[in-house]
Coordinates of C-alpha atoms in Angstrom, one line a residue:
X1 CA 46.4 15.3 -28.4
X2 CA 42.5 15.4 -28.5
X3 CA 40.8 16.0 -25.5
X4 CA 39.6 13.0 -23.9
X5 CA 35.8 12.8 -22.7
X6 CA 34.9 11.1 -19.8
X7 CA 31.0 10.0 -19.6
X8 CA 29.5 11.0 -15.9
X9 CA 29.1 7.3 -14.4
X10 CA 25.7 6.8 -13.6
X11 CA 24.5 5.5 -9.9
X12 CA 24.2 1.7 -10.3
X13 CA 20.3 0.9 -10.4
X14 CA 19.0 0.0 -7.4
X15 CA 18.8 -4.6 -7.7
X16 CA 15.4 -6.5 -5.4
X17 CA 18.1 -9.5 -5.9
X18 CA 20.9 -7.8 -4.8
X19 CA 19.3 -6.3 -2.1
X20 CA 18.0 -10.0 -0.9
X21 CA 21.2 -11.2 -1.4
X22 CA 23.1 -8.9 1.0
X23 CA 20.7 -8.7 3.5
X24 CA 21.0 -13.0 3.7
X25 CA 24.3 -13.6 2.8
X26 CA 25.9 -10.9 5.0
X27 CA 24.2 -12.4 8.2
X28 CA 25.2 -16.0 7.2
X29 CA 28.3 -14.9 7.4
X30 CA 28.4 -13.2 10.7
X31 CA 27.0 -16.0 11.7
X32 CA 30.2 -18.2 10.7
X33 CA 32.6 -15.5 12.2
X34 CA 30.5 -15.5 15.6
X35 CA 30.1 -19.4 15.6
X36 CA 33.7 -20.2 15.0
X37 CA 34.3 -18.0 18.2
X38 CA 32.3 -19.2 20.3
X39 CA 33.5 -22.7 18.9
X40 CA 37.0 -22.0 20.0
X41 CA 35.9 -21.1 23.5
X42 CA 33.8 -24.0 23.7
X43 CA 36.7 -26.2 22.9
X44 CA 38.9 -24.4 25.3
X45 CA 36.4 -24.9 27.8
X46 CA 36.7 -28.6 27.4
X47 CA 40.4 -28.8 26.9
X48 CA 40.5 -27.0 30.1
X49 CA 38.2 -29.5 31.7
X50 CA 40.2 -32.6 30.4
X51 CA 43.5 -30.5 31.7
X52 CA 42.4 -29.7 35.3
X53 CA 41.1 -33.5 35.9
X54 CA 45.1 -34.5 34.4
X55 CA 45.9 -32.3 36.8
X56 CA 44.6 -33.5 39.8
X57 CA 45.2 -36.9 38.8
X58 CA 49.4 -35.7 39.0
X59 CA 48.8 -33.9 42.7
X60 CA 47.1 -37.1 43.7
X61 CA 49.7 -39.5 41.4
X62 CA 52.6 -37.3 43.8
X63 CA 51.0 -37.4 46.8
X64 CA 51.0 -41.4 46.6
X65 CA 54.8 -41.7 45.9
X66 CA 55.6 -40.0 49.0
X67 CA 52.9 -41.5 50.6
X68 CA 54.8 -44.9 49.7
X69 CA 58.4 -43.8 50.6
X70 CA 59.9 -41.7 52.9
X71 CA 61.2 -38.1 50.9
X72 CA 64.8 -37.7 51.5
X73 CA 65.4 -34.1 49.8
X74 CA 64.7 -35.3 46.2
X75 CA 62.5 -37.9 43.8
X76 CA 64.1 -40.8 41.7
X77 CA 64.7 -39.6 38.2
X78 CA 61.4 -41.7 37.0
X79 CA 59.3 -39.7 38.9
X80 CA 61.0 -36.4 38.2
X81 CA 60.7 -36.9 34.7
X82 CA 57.2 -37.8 34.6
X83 CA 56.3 -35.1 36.8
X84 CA 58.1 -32.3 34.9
X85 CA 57.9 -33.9 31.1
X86 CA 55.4 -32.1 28.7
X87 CA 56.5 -31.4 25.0
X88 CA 53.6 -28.6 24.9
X89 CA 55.5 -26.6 28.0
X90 CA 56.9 -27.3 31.6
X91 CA 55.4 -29.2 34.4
X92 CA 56.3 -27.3 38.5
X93 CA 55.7 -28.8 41.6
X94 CA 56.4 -28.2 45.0
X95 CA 56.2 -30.1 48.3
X96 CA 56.5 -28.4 51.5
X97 CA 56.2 -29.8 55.4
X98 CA 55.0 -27.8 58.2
X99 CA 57.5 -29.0 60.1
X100 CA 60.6 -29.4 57.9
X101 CA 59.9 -26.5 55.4
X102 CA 60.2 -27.4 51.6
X103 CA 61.2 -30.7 50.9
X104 CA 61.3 -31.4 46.9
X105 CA 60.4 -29.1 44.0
X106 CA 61.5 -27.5 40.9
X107 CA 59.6 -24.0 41.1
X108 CA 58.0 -21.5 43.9
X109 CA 54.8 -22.0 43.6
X110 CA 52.0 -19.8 45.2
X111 CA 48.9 -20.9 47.3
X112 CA 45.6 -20.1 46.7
X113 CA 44.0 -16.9 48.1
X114 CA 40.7 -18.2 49.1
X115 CA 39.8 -20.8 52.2
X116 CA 42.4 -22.9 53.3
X117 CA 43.2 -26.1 51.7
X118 CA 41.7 -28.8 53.9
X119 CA 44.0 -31.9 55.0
X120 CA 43.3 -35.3 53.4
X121 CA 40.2 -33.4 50.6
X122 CA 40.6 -33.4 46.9
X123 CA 43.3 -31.7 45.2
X124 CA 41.4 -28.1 44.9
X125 CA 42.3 -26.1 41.3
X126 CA 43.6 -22.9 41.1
X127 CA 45.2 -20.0 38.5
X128 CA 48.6 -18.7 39.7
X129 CA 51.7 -17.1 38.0
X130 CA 55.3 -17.8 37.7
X131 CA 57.4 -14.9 36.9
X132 CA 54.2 -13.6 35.0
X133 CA 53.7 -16.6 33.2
X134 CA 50.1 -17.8 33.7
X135 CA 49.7 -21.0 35.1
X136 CA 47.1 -23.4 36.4
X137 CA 47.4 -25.2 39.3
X138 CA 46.2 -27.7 42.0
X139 CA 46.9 -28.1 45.5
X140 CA 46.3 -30.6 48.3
X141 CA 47.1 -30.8 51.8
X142 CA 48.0 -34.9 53.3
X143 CA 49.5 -36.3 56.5
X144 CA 53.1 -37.6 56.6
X145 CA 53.4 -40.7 56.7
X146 CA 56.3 -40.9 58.4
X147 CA 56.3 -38.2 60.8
X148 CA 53.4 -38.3 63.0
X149 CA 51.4 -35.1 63.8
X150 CA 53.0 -33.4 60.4
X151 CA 51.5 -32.4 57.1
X152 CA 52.9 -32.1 53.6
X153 CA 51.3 -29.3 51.6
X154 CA 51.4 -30.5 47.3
X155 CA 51.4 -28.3 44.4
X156 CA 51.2 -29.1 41.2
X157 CA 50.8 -26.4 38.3
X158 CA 51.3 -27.0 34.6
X159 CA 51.3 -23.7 31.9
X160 CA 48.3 -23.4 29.7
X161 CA 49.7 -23.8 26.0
X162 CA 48.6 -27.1 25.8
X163 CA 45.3 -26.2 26.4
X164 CA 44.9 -23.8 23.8
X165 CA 46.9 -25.7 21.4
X166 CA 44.0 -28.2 22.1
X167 CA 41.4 -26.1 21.3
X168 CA 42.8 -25.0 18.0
X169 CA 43.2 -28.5 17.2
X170 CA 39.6 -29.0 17.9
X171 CA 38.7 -26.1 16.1
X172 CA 40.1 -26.7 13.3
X173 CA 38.5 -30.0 12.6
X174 CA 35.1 -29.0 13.2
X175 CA 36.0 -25.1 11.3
X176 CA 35.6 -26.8 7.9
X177 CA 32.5 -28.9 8.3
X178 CA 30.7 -25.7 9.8
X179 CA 32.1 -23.9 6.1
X180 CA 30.8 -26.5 4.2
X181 CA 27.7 -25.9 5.4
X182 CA 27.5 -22.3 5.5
X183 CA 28.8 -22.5 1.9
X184 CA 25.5 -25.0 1.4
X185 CA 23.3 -22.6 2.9
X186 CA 24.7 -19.5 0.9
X187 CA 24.2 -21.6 -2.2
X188 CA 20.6 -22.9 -1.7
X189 CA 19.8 -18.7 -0.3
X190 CA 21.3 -17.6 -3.9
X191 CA 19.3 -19.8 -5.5
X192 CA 16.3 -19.4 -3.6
X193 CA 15.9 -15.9 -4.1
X194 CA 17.0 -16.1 -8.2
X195 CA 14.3 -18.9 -8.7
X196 CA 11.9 -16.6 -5.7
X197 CA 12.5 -14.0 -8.2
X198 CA 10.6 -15.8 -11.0
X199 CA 7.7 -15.6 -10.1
X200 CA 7.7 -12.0 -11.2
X201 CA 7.9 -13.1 -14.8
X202 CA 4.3 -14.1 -15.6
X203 CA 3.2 -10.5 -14.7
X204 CA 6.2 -8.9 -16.4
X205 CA 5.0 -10.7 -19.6
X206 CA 1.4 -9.8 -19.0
X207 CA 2.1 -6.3 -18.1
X208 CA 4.6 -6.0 -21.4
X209 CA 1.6 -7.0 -23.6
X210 CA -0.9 -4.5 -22.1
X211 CA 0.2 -1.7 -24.8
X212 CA -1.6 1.2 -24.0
X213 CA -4.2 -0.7 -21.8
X214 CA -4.8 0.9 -18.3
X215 CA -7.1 -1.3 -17.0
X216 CA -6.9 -2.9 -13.5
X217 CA -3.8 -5.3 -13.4
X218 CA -5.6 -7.4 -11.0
X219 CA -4.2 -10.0 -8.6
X220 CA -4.7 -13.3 -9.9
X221 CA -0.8 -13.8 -10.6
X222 CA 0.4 -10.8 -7.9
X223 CA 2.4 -12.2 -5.0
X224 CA 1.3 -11.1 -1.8
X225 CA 4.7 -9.0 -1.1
X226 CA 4.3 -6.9 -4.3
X227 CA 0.3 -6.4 -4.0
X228 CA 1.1 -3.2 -2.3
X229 CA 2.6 -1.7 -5.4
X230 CA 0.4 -3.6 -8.0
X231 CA -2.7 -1.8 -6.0
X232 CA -0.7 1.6 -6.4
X233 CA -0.3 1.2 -9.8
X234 CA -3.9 0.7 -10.4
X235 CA -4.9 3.8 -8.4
X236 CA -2.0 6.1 -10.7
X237 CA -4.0 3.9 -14.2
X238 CA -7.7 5.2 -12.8
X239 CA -6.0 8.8 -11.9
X240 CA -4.8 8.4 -16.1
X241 CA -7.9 6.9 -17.0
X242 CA -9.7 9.8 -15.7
X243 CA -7.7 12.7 -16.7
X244 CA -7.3 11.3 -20.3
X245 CA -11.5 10.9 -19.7
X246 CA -11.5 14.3 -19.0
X247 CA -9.4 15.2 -21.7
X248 CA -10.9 13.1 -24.4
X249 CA -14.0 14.9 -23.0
X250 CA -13.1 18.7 -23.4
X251 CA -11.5 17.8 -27.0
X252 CA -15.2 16.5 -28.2
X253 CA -17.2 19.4 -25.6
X254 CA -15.2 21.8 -27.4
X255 CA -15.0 20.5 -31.0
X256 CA -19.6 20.6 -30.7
X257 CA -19.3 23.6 -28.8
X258 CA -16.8 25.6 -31.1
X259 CA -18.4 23.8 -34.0
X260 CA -21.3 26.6 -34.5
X261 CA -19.5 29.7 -33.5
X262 CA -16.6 29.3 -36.2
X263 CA -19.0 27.8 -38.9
X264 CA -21.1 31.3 -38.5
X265 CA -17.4 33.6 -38.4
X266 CA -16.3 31.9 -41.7
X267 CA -19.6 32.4 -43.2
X268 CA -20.2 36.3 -41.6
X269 CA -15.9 36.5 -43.3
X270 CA -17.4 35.2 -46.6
X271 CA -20.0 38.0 -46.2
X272 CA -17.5 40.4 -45.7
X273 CA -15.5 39.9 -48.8
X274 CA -18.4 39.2 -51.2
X275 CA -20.4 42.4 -50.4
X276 CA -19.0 46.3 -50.9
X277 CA -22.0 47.7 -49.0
X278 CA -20.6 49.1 -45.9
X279 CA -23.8 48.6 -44.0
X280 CA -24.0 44.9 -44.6
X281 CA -19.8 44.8 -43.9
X282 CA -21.1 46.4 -40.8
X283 CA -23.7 43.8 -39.9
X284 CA -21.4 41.1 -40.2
X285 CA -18.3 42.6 -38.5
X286 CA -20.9 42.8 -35.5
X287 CA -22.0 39.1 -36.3
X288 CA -18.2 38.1 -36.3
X289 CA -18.0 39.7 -32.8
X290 CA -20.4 38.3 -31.3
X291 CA -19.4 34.7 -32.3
X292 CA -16.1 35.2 -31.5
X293 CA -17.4 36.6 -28.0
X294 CA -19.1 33.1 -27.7
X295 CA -17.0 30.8 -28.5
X296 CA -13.8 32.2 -26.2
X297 CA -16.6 32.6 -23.3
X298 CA -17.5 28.5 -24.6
X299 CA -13.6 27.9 -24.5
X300 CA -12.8 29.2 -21.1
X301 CA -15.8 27.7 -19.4
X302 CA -15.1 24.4 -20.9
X303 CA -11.4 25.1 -19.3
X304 CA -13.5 26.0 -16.2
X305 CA -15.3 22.4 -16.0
X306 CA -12.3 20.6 -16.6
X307 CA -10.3 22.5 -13.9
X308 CA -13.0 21.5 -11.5
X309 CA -13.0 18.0 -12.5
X310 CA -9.3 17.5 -11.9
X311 CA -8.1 14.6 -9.5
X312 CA -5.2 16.9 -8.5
X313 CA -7.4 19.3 -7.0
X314 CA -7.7 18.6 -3.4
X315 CA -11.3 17.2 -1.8
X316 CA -12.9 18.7 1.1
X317 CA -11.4 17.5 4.2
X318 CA -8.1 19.3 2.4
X319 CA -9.4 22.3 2.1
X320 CA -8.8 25.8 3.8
X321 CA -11.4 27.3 6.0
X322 CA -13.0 30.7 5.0
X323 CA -15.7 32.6 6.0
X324 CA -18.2 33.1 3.4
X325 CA -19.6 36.5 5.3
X326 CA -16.1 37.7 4.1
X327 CA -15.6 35.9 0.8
X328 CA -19.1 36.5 -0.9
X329 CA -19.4 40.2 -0.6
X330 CA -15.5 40.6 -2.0
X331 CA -16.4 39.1 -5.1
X332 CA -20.0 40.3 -5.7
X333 CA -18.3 44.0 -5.2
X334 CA -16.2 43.1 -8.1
X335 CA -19.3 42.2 -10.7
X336 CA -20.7 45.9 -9.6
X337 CA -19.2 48.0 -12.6
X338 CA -20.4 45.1 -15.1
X339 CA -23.9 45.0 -13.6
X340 CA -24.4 49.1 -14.2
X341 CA -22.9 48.4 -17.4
X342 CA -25.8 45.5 -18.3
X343 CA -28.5 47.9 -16.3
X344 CA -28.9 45.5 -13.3
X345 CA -29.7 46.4 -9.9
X346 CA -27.0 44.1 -8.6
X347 CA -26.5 43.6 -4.6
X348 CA -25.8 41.4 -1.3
X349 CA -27.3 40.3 1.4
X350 CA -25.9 38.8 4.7
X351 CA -25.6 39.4 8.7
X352 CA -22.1 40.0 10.2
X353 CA -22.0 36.7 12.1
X354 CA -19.5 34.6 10.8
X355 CA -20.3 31.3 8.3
X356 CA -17.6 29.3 8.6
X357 CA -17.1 26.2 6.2
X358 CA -14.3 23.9 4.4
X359 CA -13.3 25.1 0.9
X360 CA -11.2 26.5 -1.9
X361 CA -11.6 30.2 -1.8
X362 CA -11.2 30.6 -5.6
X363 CA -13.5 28.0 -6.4
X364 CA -15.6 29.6 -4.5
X365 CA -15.1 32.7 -6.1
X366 CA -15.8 30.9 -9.6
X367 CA -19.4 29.5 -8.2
X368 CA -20.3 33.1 -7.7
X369 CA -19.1 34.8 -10.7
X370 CA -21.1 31.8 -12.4
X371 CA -24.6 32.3 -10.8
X372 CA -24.4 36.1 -11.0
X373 CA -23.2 35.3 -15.0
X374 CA -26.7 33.0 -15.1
X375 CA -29.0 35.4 -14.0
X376 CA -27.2 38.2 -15.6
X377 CA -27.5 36.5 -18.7
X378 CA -31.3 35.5 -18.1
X379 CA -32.9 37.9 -16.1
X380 CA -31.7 41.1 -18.5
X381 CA -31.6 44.8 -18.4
X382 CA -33.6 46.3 -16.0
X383 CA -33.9 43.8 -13.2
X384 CA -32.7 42.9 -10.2
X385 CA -29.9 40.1 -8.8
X386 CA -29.6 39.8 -5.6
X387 CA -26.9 37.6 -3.7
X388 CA -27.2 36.3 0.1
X389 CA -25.1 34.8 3.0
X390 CA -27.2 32.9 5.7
X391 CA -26.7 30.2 8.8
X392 CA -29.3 27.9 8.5
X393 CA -28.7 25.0 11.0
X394 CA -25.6 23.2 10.0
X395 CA -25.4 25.0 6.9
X396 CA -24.0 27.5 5.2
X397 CA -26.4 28.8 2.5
X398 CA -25.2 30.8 -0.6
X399 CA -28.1 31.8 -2.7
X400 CA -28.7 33.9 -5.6
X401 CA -32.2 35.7 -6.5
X402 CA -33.7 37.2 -9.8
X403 CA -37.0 38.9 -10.5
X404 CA -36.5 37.6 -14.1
X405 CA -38.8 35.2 -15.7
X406 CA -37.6 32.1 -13.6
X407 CA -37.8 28.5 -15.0
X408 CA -40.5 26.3 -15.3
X409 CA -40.7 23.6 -13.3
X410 CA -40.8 20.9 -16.0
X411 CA -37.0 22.0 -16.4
X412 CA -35.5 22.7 -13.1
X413 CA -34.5 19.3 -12.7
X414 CA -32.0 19.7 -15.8
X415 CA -30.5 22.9 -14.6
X416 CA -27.1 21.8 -14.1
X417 CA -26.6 19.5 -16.4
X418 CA -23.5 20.5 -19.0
X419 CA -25.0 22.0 -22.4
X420 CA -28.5 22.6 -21.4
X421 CA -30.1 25.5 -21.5
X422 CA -33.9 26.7 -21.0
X423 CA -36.1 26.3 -24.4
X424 CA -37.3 29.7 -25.5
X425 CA -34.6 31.7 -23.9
X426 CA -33.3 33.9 -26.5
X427 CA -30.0 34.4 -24.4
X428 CA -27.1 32.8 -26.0
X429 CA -25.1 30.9 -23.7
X430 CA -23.1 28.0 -23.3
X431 CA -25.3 25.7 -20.9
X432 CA -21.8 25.5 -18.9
X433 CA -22.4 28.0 -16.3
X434 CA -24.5 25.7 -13.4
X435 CA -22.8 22.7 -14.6
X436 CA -19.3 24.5 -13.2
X437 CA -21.1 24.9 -10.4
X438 CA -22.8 21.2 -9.6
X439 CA -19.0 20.3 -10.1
X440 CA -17.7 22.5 -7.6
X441 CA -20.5 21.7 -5.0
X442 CA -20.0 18.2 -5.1
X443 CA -15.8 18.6 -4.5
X444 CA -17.0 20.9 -1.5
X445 CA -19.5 18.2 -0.1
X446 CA -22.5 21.0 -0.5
X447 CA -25.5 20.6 -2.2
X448 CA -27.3 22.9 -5.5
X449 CA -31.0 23.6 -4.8
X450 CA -33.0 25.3 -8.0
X451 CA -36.4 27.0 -6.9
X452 CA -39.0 29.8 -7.2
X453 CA -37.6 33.0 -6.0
X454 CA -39.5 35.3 -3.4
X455 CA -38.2 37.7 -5.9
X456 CA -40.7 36.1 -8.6
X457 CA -37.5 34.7 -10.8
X458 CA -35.1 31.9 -10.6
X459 CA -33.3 31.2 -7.3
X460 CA -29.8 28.8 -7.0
X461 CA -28.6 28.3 -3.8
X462 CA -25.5 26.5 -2.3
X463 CA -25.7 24.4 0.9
X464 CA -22.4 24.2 2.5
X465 CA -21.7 22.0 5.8
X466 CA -20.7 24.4 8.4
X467 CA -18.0 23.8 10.6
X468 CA -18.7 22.4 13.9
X469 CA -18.8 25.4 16.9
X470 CA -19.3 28.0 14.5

């Protein structure tokens, strides 16, 4: 027989109206389950009241017949019959002289244990047993009538099934009237929360013709309970909007950046295969390099820009602490080997107190490697870079010096901006570098400063709050 395959069930989805329902319905009916109870014990309560008065109406009923004729060891068969008769259970009573013992009575019945039953009062109530049968009594003390200086104790006790029969009976009349209207209620909750549910629709429909619109959803439709989540949603469409900005972005920063680089490789490859002479193949094997140099140093720092951008990327007051007396030297160390390699007189300056501020320790790293790229790039062969830690105040300052040919004024105030680089430079570069590190500044709440060197060449320096105490 073929094997049979079972599909894995899948967890019902979680239902807003099924949720609403059980949280009201459930209630509703605790409250019908609770209210019927406490309905049966109110009725009880007032069968038992109507019972007890009955009661003391028969003590008081008995104490009048012997009142009215002398007892002689037993009652007429009328009065016996409507002393004992009850079709619900059984009727006792007992009278008993303090001078002749017990006179009459069909059953043993018990006194009180509290205060003593006062002569002549009202017939006082009482709960008392029979063979362990629960019963409720009353008692009542009077004077005999016909035997001066004597007194006739009367009980009367009755067993409770008539009472609760009672109750059930009144119980059960009022039991479907309260379900009728707990079945109302139920009805007008279910549809209460189906037609509450509605109001969802209009911004269902809206939403489902948006398309690929992340725009703000608004509030003018929202209902208050769900603006919560309607506000969340817009934060997650800006978080899209900007990273498919960014996106967007580094597809048309590197598709103008790239542009040149590849244009000049194909032609410098056409060169290649149109010309035998070695020395021209040479030439533009060299030419190929070079381009190829420039556009993966384009590619990465466009990567780099984009990284720094990112809305994942946490802001300051997420950041680790580091010391930047330890951090900065570390990485300038690294650059040595390439700065012998260019001919530059590469080195750090700094004390051995502490500067303590808030930030990302790579990011860091990547402002550095950055600057010391910039003036390596600008300053050349034969001069010197040199890169500083200092406290001043509440900041932490991060500076790099040249003794390069600096920058004009007329163009410090561009210096930063992506793409641009000094006219007349000869230096190829990618106009990335300080823009990567304006990005980074601003995530680490510092500020980018562009000046005269005391070196004679350009000077960037990096402002970082310090941390309080330090």
């Amino acid at each position: 027989m073929p094997e049979r395959r079972h599909a894995a069930r899948r967890p019902a989805r979680p239902s807003l109206r099924r949720r609403l329902l059980t949280f009201l319905l459930v209630p509703v009916l605790g409250v019908l389950v609770v209210d019927a109870v406490v309905g049966y014990f109110v009725a009880l309560a007032y069968s038992n009241r109507v019972h007890d008065a009955d009661l003391s109406d028969t003590a008081l009923t008995l104490a009048e017949m012997i009142g009215s004729d002398a007892l002689r060891g037993e009652l007429t068969a009328q009065a016996r019959f409507l002393l004992e008769y009850d079709p619900d259970g059984r009727n006792y009573y007992e009278v008993i002289s303090d001078r002749h013992g017990r006179l009459i009575g069909n059953a043993e019945l018990a006194l009180p244990d509290s205060r003593p039953v006062d002569v002549d009062a009202a017939p006082r109530l009482y709960d008392t047993e029979l063979g362990h049968k629960p019963l409720r009594g009353a008692v009542m003390r009077v004077a005999n009538r016909h035997d001066d200086g004597d007194t006739l104790t009367i009980k009367v006790a009755e067993s409770l099934r008539d009472r609760h029969q009672r109750a059930r009976e009144i119980l059960l009349l009022t039991l479907p009237m309260q379900a009728l209207l707990i079945i109302a209620v139920l009805s007008l909750v279910w549809f209460g929360v189906s037609h509450g549910l509605g109001v969802l629709e209009p911004l269902t429909a809206r939403l489902g013709r948006r398309g690929h619109d992340l725009g703000p959803i608004g509030e003018e439709d929202v209902p208050v309970e769900i603006l919560p989540l309607t506000r969340t949603i817009d934060d997650l469409f800006a978080r899209m909007r900007n990273m498919l900005g960014l996106q967007e972005r580094f597809i048309a920063d590197a598709a103008h950046q790239l542009r040149t680089p590849l244009a000049g490789i194909q032609l410098h490859v056409e060169r290649v295969g149109n010309t035998a002479d070695p020395a021209q193949q040479a030439d533009a094997v060299a030419h190929i390099q070079r381009l190829a140099m420039r556009a993966a140093r384009t590619s990465a720092q466009l990567l780099a820009l984009t990284r720094t951008q990112s809305p994942d990327l946490p802001d300051h007051d997420g950041m680790a602490v580091i010391d930047l007396s330890q951090v900065v030297p570390e990485a300038v160390s690294m650059r040595v080997h390439q700065a012998l390699a260019l001919g530059v007189d590469l080195g750090y300056e700094g004390g051995e107190t502490p500067c303590l501020v808030r930030g990302d320790a790579l990011q860091v790293q990547e402002v550095i490697d950055n600057l010391v790229d910039n003036a390596f790039h600008y300053a050349g062969r034969g001069h010197t870079v040199t890169v500083s830690v200092s406290c001043e105040g509440d900041d932490a300052v991060l500076a790099v010096d040249d003794d390069g040919p600096g920058v004009e004024e007329a163009f410090l105030d561009q210096l930063g901006e992506r793409f641009f680089r000094v006219p007349g430079v000869d230096e190829d570069g990618t106009g990335l570098g300080l823009a990567i590190v304006e990005s980074i500044a601003e995530r680490h709440a510092a500020r980018v400063g562009f000046g005269r060197s005391a070196l004679g060449g350009l000077r960037v320096e990096l402002r970082l709050p310090q941390i309080a105490g330090t």
